[in-house]
Short mmCIF file of C-alpha atoms and ligand atoms in Angstrom, two decimals:
data_model
loop_
_atom_site.label_atom_id
_atom_site.label_comp_id
_atom_site.label_asym_id
_atom_site.label_seq_id
_atom_site.Cartn_x
_atom_site.Cartn_y
_atom_site.Cartn_z
CA MET A 1 58.69 80.94 -83.83
CA THR A 2 60.20 79.07 -80.86
CA LYS A 3 58.04 77.02 -78.51
CA THR A 4 58.56 79.45 -75.63
CA ALA A 5 57.72 82.47 -77.79
CA LYS A 6 54.52 80.70 -78.88
CA ALA A 7 53.62 79.89 -75.26
CA LYS A 8 53.99 83.58 -74.37
CA LEU A 9 51.40 84.65 -76.93
CA GLN A 10 48.18 85.27 -75.12
CA GLN A 11 44.80 84.82 -76.64
CA ILE A 12 43.34 88.16 -77.69
CA GLN A 13 39.85 88.83 -76.32
CA SER A 14 37.20 91.17 -77.71
CA VAL A 15 37.07 94.72 -76.34
CA LYS A 16 34.94 95.20 -73.20
CA GLY A 17 31.30 95.89 -74.03
CA MET A 18 31.70 94.94 -77.72
CA HIS A 19 30.22 91.71 -78.99
CA ASP A 20 30.46 89.34 -81.92
CA THR A 21 27.24 88.39 -83.66
CA LEU A 22 27.76 84.69 -84.31
CA PRO A 23 26.15 82.76 -87.18
CA ALA A 24 23.47 81.27 -84.88
CA ASP A 25 22.17 84.77 -84.04
CA GLN A 26 22.25 86.09 -87.61
CA PRO A 27 18.70 84.98 -88.61
CA LEU A 28 17.24 87.03 -85.75
CA TRP A 29 19.36 90.07 -86.62
CA GLU A 30 18.37 89.68 -90.25
CA LYS A 31 14.69 89.45 -89.30
CA ILE A 32 14.91 92.66 -87.23
CA ARG A 33 16.71 94.56 -90.00
CA LYS A 34 14.21 93.32 -92.58
CA THR A 35 11.27 94.31 -90.37
CA ALA A 36 12.68 97.82 -89.90
CA LYS A 37 13.24 98.14 -93.64
CA THR A 38 9.71 96.98 -94.44
CA VAL A 39 8.28 99.54 -91.99
CA ALA A 40 10.58 102.27 -93.34
CA ASP A 41 9.56 101.49 -96.93
CA PHE A 42 5.86 101.38 -96.15
CA TYR A 43 5.85 104.74 -94.35
CA ASN A 44 8.18 106.28 -96.96
CA PHE A 45 11.35 106.72 -94.89
CA LYS A 46 14.37 106.91 -97.22
CA ARG A 47 17.62 105.36 -96.10
CA ILE A 48 20.53 107.61 -95.16
CA ASP A 49 23.97 106.46 -94.01
CA VAL A 50 26.25 108.79 -92.10
CA PRO A 51 29.89 108.14 -91.11
CA LEU A 52 30.97 106.32 -87.97
CA LEU A 53 33.31 109.21 -87.22
CA GLU A 54 32.35 112.85 -86.87
CA ARG A 55 33.94 115.92 -85.36
CA ALA A 56 33.52 115.71 -81.59
CA GLU A 57 32.09 119.22 -81.65
CA LEU A 58 29.03 118.00 -83.54
CA TYR A 59 27.92 115.94 -80.55
CA GLU A 60 29.10 118.46 -77.96
CA ARG A 61 26.94 121.12 -79.56
CA GLY A 62 24.11 118.85 -80.71
CA ILE A 63 23.57 116.48 -77.80
CA GLY A 64 24.74 119.00 -75.19
CA ALA A 65 27.95 119.43 -73.21
CA ASP A 66 26.26 118.59 -69.87
CA THR A 67 24.74 115.28 -70.97
CA ASP A 68 26.09 111.91 -69.81
CA ILE A 69 26.82 110.97 -73.42
CA VAL A 70 29.10 113.95 -74.01
CA GLU A 71 30.52 114.19 -70.48
CA LYS A 72 31.39 110.54 -70.00
CA GLN A 73 30.52 108.26 -72.87
CA MET A 74 32.13 109.37 -76.11
CA PHE A 75 34.98 107.44 -77.69
CA LEU A 76 37.18 110.42 -78.44
CA PHE A 77 40.53 110.68 -80.14
CA SER A 78 42.79 113.03 -82.05
CA THR A 79 43.96 112.21 -85.55
CA ARG A 80 47.54 112.69 -86.77
CA GLY A 81 46.24 115.94 -88.26
CA LYS A 82 45.10 116.99 -84.76
CA GLU A 83 41.39 116.81 -85.53
CA ARG A 84 39.22 115.90 -82.51
CA LEU A 85 36.92 113.12 -83.62
CA ALA A 86 34.33 110.95 -81.92
CA LEU A 87 32.85 107.57 -82.77
CA ARG A 88 29.15 108.26 -83.27
CA PRO A 89 27.19 107.75 -80.02
CA GLU A 90 23.85 108.28 -81.86
CA PHE A 91 22.53 109.03 -85.36
CA THR A 92 20.46 112.18 -84.95
CA ALA A 93 23.26 114.77 -84.79
CA GLY A 94 25.04 113.18 -87.78
CA ILE A 95 21.82 113.14 -89.80
CA ALA A 96 21.15 116.79 -88.91
CA ARG A 97 24.68 117.67 -90.06
CA ALA A 98 24.15 115.79 -93.34
CA PHE A 99 20.74 117.45 -93.81
CA ILE A 100 22.35 120.89 -93.56
CA GLU A 101 25.54 120.04 -95.46
CA HIS A 102 23.72 118.57 -98.49
CA GLY A 103 20.79 120.98 -98.51
CA LEU A 104 18.38 118.07 -98.07
CA SER A 105 15.51 120.47 -97.40
CA GLN A 106 15.34 120.64 -101.21
CA LEU A 107 14.05 117.08 -101.24
CA GLY A 108 10.76 118.39 -99.87
CA SER A 109 9.01 118.59 -96.56
CA PRO A 110 8.55 116.45 -94.61
CA LEU A 111 11.69 114.46 -95.26
CA LYS A 112 11.54 111.03 -93.65
CA LEU A 113 14.88 109.34 -93.07
CA PHE A 114 15.86 105.88 -91.87
CA SER A 115 19.26 104.60 -90.70
CA GLU A 116 20.60 101.53 -89.02
CA GLY A 117 24.03 100.49 -87.82
CA PRO A 118 26.50 100.45 -84.93
CA LEU A 119 26.97 103.21 -82.35
CA PHE A 120 29.50 103.56 -79.56
CA ARG A 121 29.19 104.74 -75.97
CA TYR A 122 31.74 104.25 -73.22
CA GLU A 123 29.34 102.89 -70.60
CA GLN A 124 29.57 100.33 -67.82
CA PRO A 125 28.41 97.20 -69.66
CA GLN A 126 25.37 95.41 -68.21
CA ALA A 127 22.22 93.80 -69.62
CA GLY A 128 20.96 96.01 -72.45
CA ARG A 129 23.91 98.39 -72.16
CA TYR A 130 27.01 97.90 -74.27
CA ARG A 131 29.90 99.92 -75.64
CA GLN A 132 29.08 98.95 -79.19
CA PHE A 133 25.37 98.61 -79.90
CA HIS A 134 23.03 99.02 -82.85
CA GLN A 135 20.03 101.23 -83.51
CA LEU A 136 17.15 101.43 -85.98
CA ASN A 137 16.73 105.17 -86.37
CA PHE A 138 13.80 107.08 -87.87
CA GLU A 139 13.56 110.86 -88.32
CA ILE A 140 10.98 113.21 -89.83
CA ILE A 141 12.42 116.63 -90.67
CA SER A 142 9.97 119.27 -91.75
CA ASN A 143 9.37 123.00 -92.04
CA ASP A 144 6.79 123.00 -89.27
CA ASP A 145 6.22 121.14 -86.01
CA ASP A 146 2.96 119.42 -87.01
CA PRO A 147 2.15 116.95 -84.19
CA ILE A 148 1.04 114.41 -86.79
CA TYR A 149 4.75 113.70 -87.35
CA ASP A 150 5.27 112.96 -83.65
CA ALA A 151 2.47 110.41 -83.85
CA GLN A 152 3.80 109.00 -87.12
CA VAL A 153 7.27 108.21 -85.75
CA MET A 154 5.72 106.56 -82.71
CA ILE A 155 3.45 104.49 -84.95
CA ALA A 156 6.46 103.36 -87.03
CA PHE A 157 8.24 102.29 -83.84
CA TRP A 158 5.19 100.49 -82.55
CA ARG A 159 4.74 98.67 -85.88
CA ILE A 160 8.29 97.32 -85.71
CA VAL A 161 7.75 96.03 -82.20
CA GLU A 162 4.38 94.57 -83.13
CA SER A 163 5.75 92.86 -86.27
CA LEU A 164 8.40 91.25 -84.10
CA LYS A 165 5.59 89.85 -81.91
CA ILE A 166 6.87 91.60 -78.79
CA LYS A 167 4.16 91.41 -76.16
CA ASN A 168 2.66 94.16 -74.02
CA ALA A 169 4.57 97.10 -75.42
CA SER A 170 3.74 100.52 -74.09
CA ILE A 171 4.83 103.99 -75.14
CA ALA A 172 5.50 106.40 -72.26
CA VAL A 173 4.93 109.96 -73.52
CA ASN A 174 5.56 113.40 -72.10
CA SER A 175 6.05 116.95 -73.27
CA ILE A 176 9.04 118.88 -72.01
CA GLY A 177 7.94 122.18 -73.52
CA CYS A 178 9.83 124.62 -75.69
CA LYS A 179 12.30 127.45 -75.15
CA ASN A 180 9.41 129.74 -74.21
CA CYS A 181 7.84 127.71 -71.44
CA ARG A 182 10.66 125.50 -70.19
CA PRO A 183 12.80 128.19 -68.47
CA ALA A 184 10.06 129.04 -65.95
CA TYR A 185 9.47 125.36 -65.22
CA ARG A 186 13.21 124.79 -64.91
CA LYS A 187 13.33 127.55 -62.31
CA GLN A 188 10.53 125.97 -60.30
CA LEU A 189 12.08 122.54 -60.52
CA THR A 190 15.45 123.89 -59.41
CA ALA A 191 13.83 125.69 -56.47
CA TYR A 192 12.06 122.46 -55.44
CA TYR A 193 15.25 120.42 -55.54
CA LYS A 194 17.31 123.13 -53.86
CA ASP A 195 14.98 122.81 -50.87
CA HIS A 196 15.91 119.12 -50.71
CA LYS A 197 19.52 119.39 -51.83
CA ASP A 198 20.91 117.37 -48.92
CA GLN A 199 18.71 114.41 -49.92
CA LEU A 200 20.10 114.27 -53.47
CA CYS A 201 22.81 111.93 -54.77
CA GLU A 202 26.16 113.46 -55.64
CA ASP A 203 25.51 113.43 -59.39
CA CYS A 204 22.17 115.18 -58.97
CA ARG A 205 23.63 117.86 -56.72
CA ARG A 206 26.01 118.69 -59.55
CA ARG A 207 23.29 118.41 -62.24
CA LEU A 208 21.08 120.75 -60.26
CA GLU A 209 23.28 123.60 -61.48
CA THR A 210 23.81 122.39 -65.04
CA ASN A 211 20.80 120.30 -66.14
CA PRO A 212 18.01 120.15 -63.51
CA LEU A 213 15.57 118.24 -65.78
CA ARG A 214 17.94 115.28 -65.65
CA LEU A 215 17.21 114.91 -61.94
CA LEU A 216 13.84 113.44 -62.89
CA ASP A 217 15.68 110.63 -64.65
CA CYS A 218 17.98 109.64 -61.78
CA LYS A 219 17.85 105.95 -60.87
CA GLU A 220 19.06 106.42 -57.26
CA GLU A 221 16.38 105.41 -54.75
CA LYS A 222 16.50 108.65 -52.72
CA CYS A 223 16.22 110.80 -55.87
CA ARG A 224 13.33 108.68 -57.14
CA GLU A 225 11.50 109.29 -53.87
CA LEU A 226 11.99 113.04 -54.18
CA LYS A 227 10.73 113.03 -57.75
CA LYS A 228 7.25 112.02 -56.57
CA GLU A 229 6.58 115.53 -55.26
CA ALA A 230 8.48 117.44 -57.94
CA PRO A 231 6.59 119.92 -60.18
CA ILE A 232 5.73 118.53 -63.61
CA MET A 233 6.27 120.15 -67.01
CA ILE A 234 2.78 119.51 -68.42
CA ASP A 235 1.39 121.88 -65.76
CA HIS A 236 3.66 124.60 -67.15
CA LEU A 237 3.33 124.21 -70.92
CA CYS A 238 2.67 127.35 -72.98
CA SER A 239 -0.53 127.29 -75.04
CA HIS A 240 1.30 126.21 -78.22
CA CYS A 241 3.03 123.28 -76.47
CA HIS A 242 -0.18 122.38 -74.68
CA ASP A 243 -2.20 122.22 -77.91
CA HIS A 244 0.64 120.43 -79.65
CA PHE A 245 0.79 117.73 -76.99
CA LYS A 246 -2.99 117.37 -76.91
CA LEU A 247 -3.02 116.65 -80.64
CA VAL A 248 -0.17 114.14 -80.35
CA LEU A 249 -2.23 112.20 -77.81
CA GLU A 250 -5.38 112.47 -79.92
CA TYR A 251 -3.54 111.05 -82.92
CA LEU A 252 -2.23 108.17 -80.81
CA GLU A 253 -5.75 107.49 -79.60
CA GLU A 254 -7.07 107.53 -83.16
CA ILE A 255 -4.81 104.62 -84.05
CA LYS A 256 -5.25 102.95 -80.65
CA ALA A 257 -1.53 103.08 -79.92
CA PRO A 258 -0.71 101.70 -76.48
CA TYR A 259 0.51 104.90 -74.86
CA ALA A 260 0.62 106.09 -71.25
CA LEU A 261 1.37 109.56 -69.99
CA ASP A 262 4.56 109.79 -67.94
CA PRO A 263 4.87 113.36 -66.62
CA TYR A 264 8.38 112.65 -65.33
CA LEU A 265 9.82 111.34 -68.56
CA VAL A 266 12.82 113.37 -69.67
CA ARG A 267 15.48 112.16 -72.03
CA GLY A 268 19.25 112.10 -71.76
CA LEU A 269 19.89 114.34 -74.76
CA ASP A 270 19.60 118.13 -74.62
CA TYR A 271 18.16 118.73 -78.08
CA TYR A 272 14.63 117.64 -77.21
CA THR A 273 11.64 119.98 -77.16
CA LYS A 274 7.93 119.24 -76.70
CA THR A 275 7.19 115.52 -77.19
CA VAL A 276 9.49 112.90 -75.69
CA PHE A 277 8.75 109.18 -75.51
CA GLU A 278 10.15 105.78 -74.68
CA LEU A 279 8.88 102.32 -75.50
CA THR A 280 8.93 99.55 -72.92
CA ALA A 281 7.71 95.95 -72.98
CA GLU A 282 6.88 93.15 -70.61
CA GLY A 283 9.73 91.12 -69.13
CA VAL A 284 12.62 93.59 -69.42
CA ASP A 285 13.43 96.59 -67.27
CA PHE A 286 15.02 98.81 -69.90
CA SER A 287 13.35 100.81 -72.64
CA LEU A 288 13.60 99.31 -76.12
CA GLY A 289 14.04 102.73 -77.63
CA GLY A 290 13.17 106.35 -77.29
CA GLY A 291 12.89 109.59 -79.11
CA GLY A 292 11.24 112.93 -79.31
CA ARG A 293 10.97 116.26 -81.05
CA TYR A 294 14.02 118.43 -81.62
CA ASP A 295 12.95 121.71 -83.17
CA TYR A 296 16.13 123.72 -82.64
CA LEU A 297 18.88 121.25 -83.50
CA MET A 298 19.32 122.37 -87.11
CA GLU A 299 19.81 125.98 -86.06
CA LEU A 300 22.13 124.93 -83.26
CA LEU A 301 24.29 123.24 -85.89
CA GLY A 302 24.33 126.29 -88.16
CA GLY A 303 21.41 125.38 -90.44
CA LYS A 304 18.04 126.96 -91.12
CA ASN A 305 15.03 126.34 -88.90
CA ALA A 306 13.75 122.80 -89.53
CA PRO A 307 11.63 121.27 -86.76
CA ALA A 308 12.07 117.51 -86.53
CA VAL A 309 11.06 114.46 -84.56
CA GLY A 310 12.44 110.92 -84.44
CA PHE A 311 13.28 107.84 -82.46
CA ALA A 312 15.89 105.14 -82.21
CA ALA A 313 15.28 101.55 -81.16
CA GLY A 314 18.13 99.47 -79.74
CA VAL A 315 18.61 96.23 -81.67
CA GLU A 316 20.34 94.39 -78.80
CA ARG A 317 17.49 95.40 -76.48
CA ILE A 318 14.89 94.19 -78.97
CA ILE A 319 16.75 90.87 -79.15
CA GLU A 320 16.95 90.57 -75.37
CA THR A 321 13.20 91.28 -75.15
CA ILE A 322 12.40 88.67 -77.80
CA LYS A 323 14.49 86.15 -75.87
CA ALA A 324 13.05 87.13 -72.46
CA GLN A 325 9.51 86.80 -73.82
CA ASN A 326 10.28 83.54 -75.65
CA VAL A 327 8.85 84.98 -78.82
CA ASN A 328 8.71 82.45 -81.63
CA LEU A 329 9.41 84.19 -84.91
CA GLY A 330 9.55 80.95 -86.89
CA LEU A 331 13.10 81.64 -87.97
CA LYS A 332 14.00 78.11 -89.01
CA GLU A 333 15.98 78.27 -92.22
CA LYS A 334 14.27 76.55 -95.13
CA ALA A 335 16.04 73.23 -95.74
CA LYS A 336 17.86 73.03 -99.05
CA ILE A 337 18.20 70.04 -101.32
CA PHE A 338 21.47 68.21 -100.70
CA LEU A 339 23.98 67.24 -103.39
CA ILE A 340 25.91 64.04 -102.68
CA TYR A 341 28.75 62.63 -104.80
CA ILE A 342 30.61 59.35 -105.09
CA GLY A 343 34.11 59.37 -106.57
CA ASP A 344 36.55 62.01 -107.83
CA LEU A 345 35.09 62.51 -111.29
CA ALA A 346 31.61 63.13 -109.85
CA LYS A 347 33.07 65.47 -107.21
CA LYS A 348 34.60 67.65 -109.91
CA ARG A 349 31.42 67.76 -112.00
CA CYS A 350 29.36 68.67 -108.94
CA LEU A 351 30.79 72.17 -109.26
CA THR A 352 29.01 72.53 -112.60
CA ILE A 353 25.77 71.04 -111.23
CA ILE A 354 25.81 73.57 -108.34
CA GLU A 355 26.19 76.45 -110.80
CA ASP A 356 23.37 75.02 -112.89
CA MET A 357 21.12 74.99 -109.82
CA ARG A 358 22.11 78.55 -108.95
CA ARG A 359 21.12 79.71 -112.46
CA ASN A 360 17.78 77.96 -112.01
CA GLY A 361 17.11 79.56 -108.62
CA ILE A 362 17.37 76.25 -106.71
CA ASP A 363 19.21 76.36 -103.37
CA VAL A 364 21.62 73.48 -102.83
CA ALA A 365 23.60 72.40 -99.81
CA GLU A 366 26.59 70.10 -100.18
CA SER A 367 29.53 68.70 -98.37
CA LEU A 368 32.04 68.23 -101.15
CA GLY A 369 34.88 67.94 -98.65
CA LYS A 370 33.47 64.67 -97.28
CA GLU A 371 34.01 61.46 -99.22
CA SER A 372 31.85 58.91 -97.44
CA LEU A 373 28.39 58.40 -98.87
CA LYS A 374 27.07 57.53 -95.41
CA THR A 375 28.40 60.76 -93.92
CA GLN A 376 26.92 62.82 -96.74
CA LEU A 377 23.51 61.11 -96.38
CA ASN A 378 23.61 61.73 -92.63
CA LEU A 379 24.34 65.40 -93.21
CA ALA A 380 21.44 65.65 -95.66
CA ASP A 381 19.21 64.03 -93.08
CA LYS A 382 20.40 66.35 -90.29
CA ALA A 383 19.84 69.39 -92.50
CA GLY A 384 16.24 68.24 -93.00
CA SER A 385 16.67 68.26 -96.78
CA PRO A 386 13.53 67.16 -98.59
CA LEU A 387 15.55 65.77 -101.53
CA ALA A 388 19.08 64.48 -102.00
CA LEU A 389 20.80 64.36 -105.37
CA ILE A 390 23.20 61.47 -105.68
CA PHE A 391 25.85 61.75 -108.36
CA GLY A 392 28.28 58.84 -108.83
CA GLN A 393 30.78 57.58 -111.41
CA LYS A 394 28.05 55.83 -113.44
CA GLU A 395 25.80 58.88 -113.47
CA ALA A 396 28.74 61.10 -114.43
CA PHE A 397 29.37 58.92 -117.49
CA GLU A 398 25.69 58.77 -118.40
CA ASP A 399 24.93 62.47 -117.76
CA SER A 400 22.23 61.52 -115.29
CA ILE A 401 21.65 61.92 -111.55
CA ILE A 402 19.62 60.18 -108.85
CA ILE A 403 16.94 62.16 -107.00
CA ARG A 404 16.20 60.66 -103.60
CA ASP A 405 13.12 61.59 -101.63
CA MET A 406 14.53 61.87 -98.10
CA THR A 407 11.19 61.13 -96.44
CA THR A 408 10.15 57.99 -98.34
CA GLY A 409 13.58 56.86 -99.54
CA ALA A 410 12.21 56.52 -103.11
CA GLN A 411 14.81 57.15 -105.81
CA GLU A 412 14.60 58.04 -109.48
CA THR A 413 17.31 58.59 -112.06
CA VAL A 414 16.79 61.59 -114.32
CA PRO A 415 18.90 63.06 -117.15
CA LEU A 416 21.07 65.95 -115.94
CA LYS A 417 19.45 68.15 -118.59
CA LYS A 418 16.09 67.72 -116.87
CA LEU A 419 17.35 68.03 -113.29
CA ALA A 420 16.12 71.56 -112.52
CA GLU A 421 12.72 70.85 -114.02
CA SER A 422 12.38 67.55 -112.09
CA ILE A 423 13.33 69.19 -108.78
CA LYS A 424 10.90 72.08 -109.25
CA ARG A 425 8.09 69.63 -109.99
CA ARG A 426 8.85 67.75 -106.78
CA LEU A 427 9.14 70.81 -104.59
CA VAL A 428 5.76 72.37 -105.41
P1 HAM B 1 18.84 107.16 -76.79
O1 HAM B 1 17.75 107.08 -75.80
O2 HAM B 1 20.14 107.64 -76.32
O3 HAM B 1 18.29 108.09 -77.97
O4 HAM B 1 19.02 105.75 -77.46
C1 HAM B 1 17.94 105.11 -78.09
C2 HAM B 1 18.00 103.62 -77.80
O5 HAM B 1 19.27 103.09 -78.17
C3 HAM B 1 17.86 103.23 -76.33
O6 HAM B 1 16.51 103.23 -75.92
C4 HAM B 1 18.43 101.83 -76.37
O7 HAM B 1 17.50 100.91 -76.89
C5 HAM B 1 19.58 101.98 -77.35
N1 HAM B 1 20.82 102.23 -76.60
C6 HAM B 1 21.33 103.41 -76.21
N2 HAM B 1 22.51 103.23 -75.55
C7 HAM B 1 22.73 101.90 -75.56
C8 HAM B 1 23.78 101.05 -75.06
N3 HAM B 1 24.85 101.57 -74.46
N4 HAM B 1 23.69 99.72 -75.24
C9 HAM B 1 22.61 99.18 -75.88
N5 HAM B 1 21.61 99.92 -76.38
C10 HAM B 1 21.66 101.25 -76.23
C11 HAM B 1 19.01 108.39 -79.07
O8 HAM B 1 20.03 107.84 -79.40
C12 HAM B 1 18.34 109.42 -79.95
N6 HAM B 1 19.27 109.77 -81.04
C13 HAM B 1 17.03 108.90 -80.49
C14 HAM B 1 16.35 109.88 -81.40
C15 HAM B 1 16.27 109.83 -82.74
N7 HAM B 1 15.74 110.98 -81.01
C16 HAM B 1 15.29 111.63 -82.07
N8 HAM B 1 15.64 110.93 -83.13
#
């Protein structure tokens, strides 16, 4: 390549709204994933993985054609075979499809499922809002709508947040009714907003015809003002939804979950019925996650009736909360013992010593690319290693090795055969 051609090559940047997770952040990510897995295992949620790509129609039908996600936020494309596909913007619709496709109802009821991984939404990136983000997703699919399941998913969510030492978390809860009681409420809400149509933002004027419940979720100041006088769903619940919601709250009280009623809470996905909820915490102004009950989704996707409830927590938002609250999770990596060599013969044999340590379950750090003893000792010191192993020409000939206590500086030569045993004795 000529010099001018090289100069023309521009550095390639990451795609807008999509981020690298660098090594320094990996321990925190790992901790969050581990915490979610521990909670999932304890409450008997089985892992399910669904593809990153699905037919666009799955989300159009499942999430709803008039939702922001489907209207504006899907990464859509056509394949060479002219299939319309979408990068998954959420897990729930994909899990519902898999549940139907594989007849997972045969696994028994309730079926508790856990997923985690990346999702994609074409949004305007800002704090807590990205184009690629990650969720921890929990679902309980059943053959009835027992409110105990609503409480159980909320408890699982709360336990994750609590285990991650996030302070002052609170679950906002509401019921948005079912297909029996919601239409009458919808009518009343529409009538209320129609009377104030000229005070609404442009988006809400349009939504008034398609999805009036979404008006309660508008962030525009003038729409937020109007909301204060709007009719609320809990005043219009049918007796089944009313009793259902009452039990959900009683179960949350039983376990002393930090919940608060929010009669204006609606969610941005159309499949919800009855319970909806979002979890917030001190120090951040976004919700860490949300969820709710979706009793008709399976039928909407061509399956049999299977009421369900679930939630998804946003990993990036959890991380931002942990950072905003200065939570100390004690994530310092445990220092390893450090293997130091002197001379080419020793360097070569270090490869065997490392394998020996691996077989004995002893973690070793090394810097075999560095020759200077001083540099290697400095690195061992920087890494906070409790012990250094020093292996030189003499030791290589004698099949021995020096163990140096990095705190006291005391050294002892031991036979290579006894190395693992000697280290274990020192590390207890
Ligand atoms: P959602 O409210 O759309 O619900 O998303 C859940 C969580 O995912 C949000 O509260 C947030 O933490 C995170 N999240 C969503 N969009 C973004 C973004 N652009 N950037 C960063 N984080 C984001 C659902 O996805 C439902 N499927 C939840 C559910 C499961 N309902 C029942 N089961």
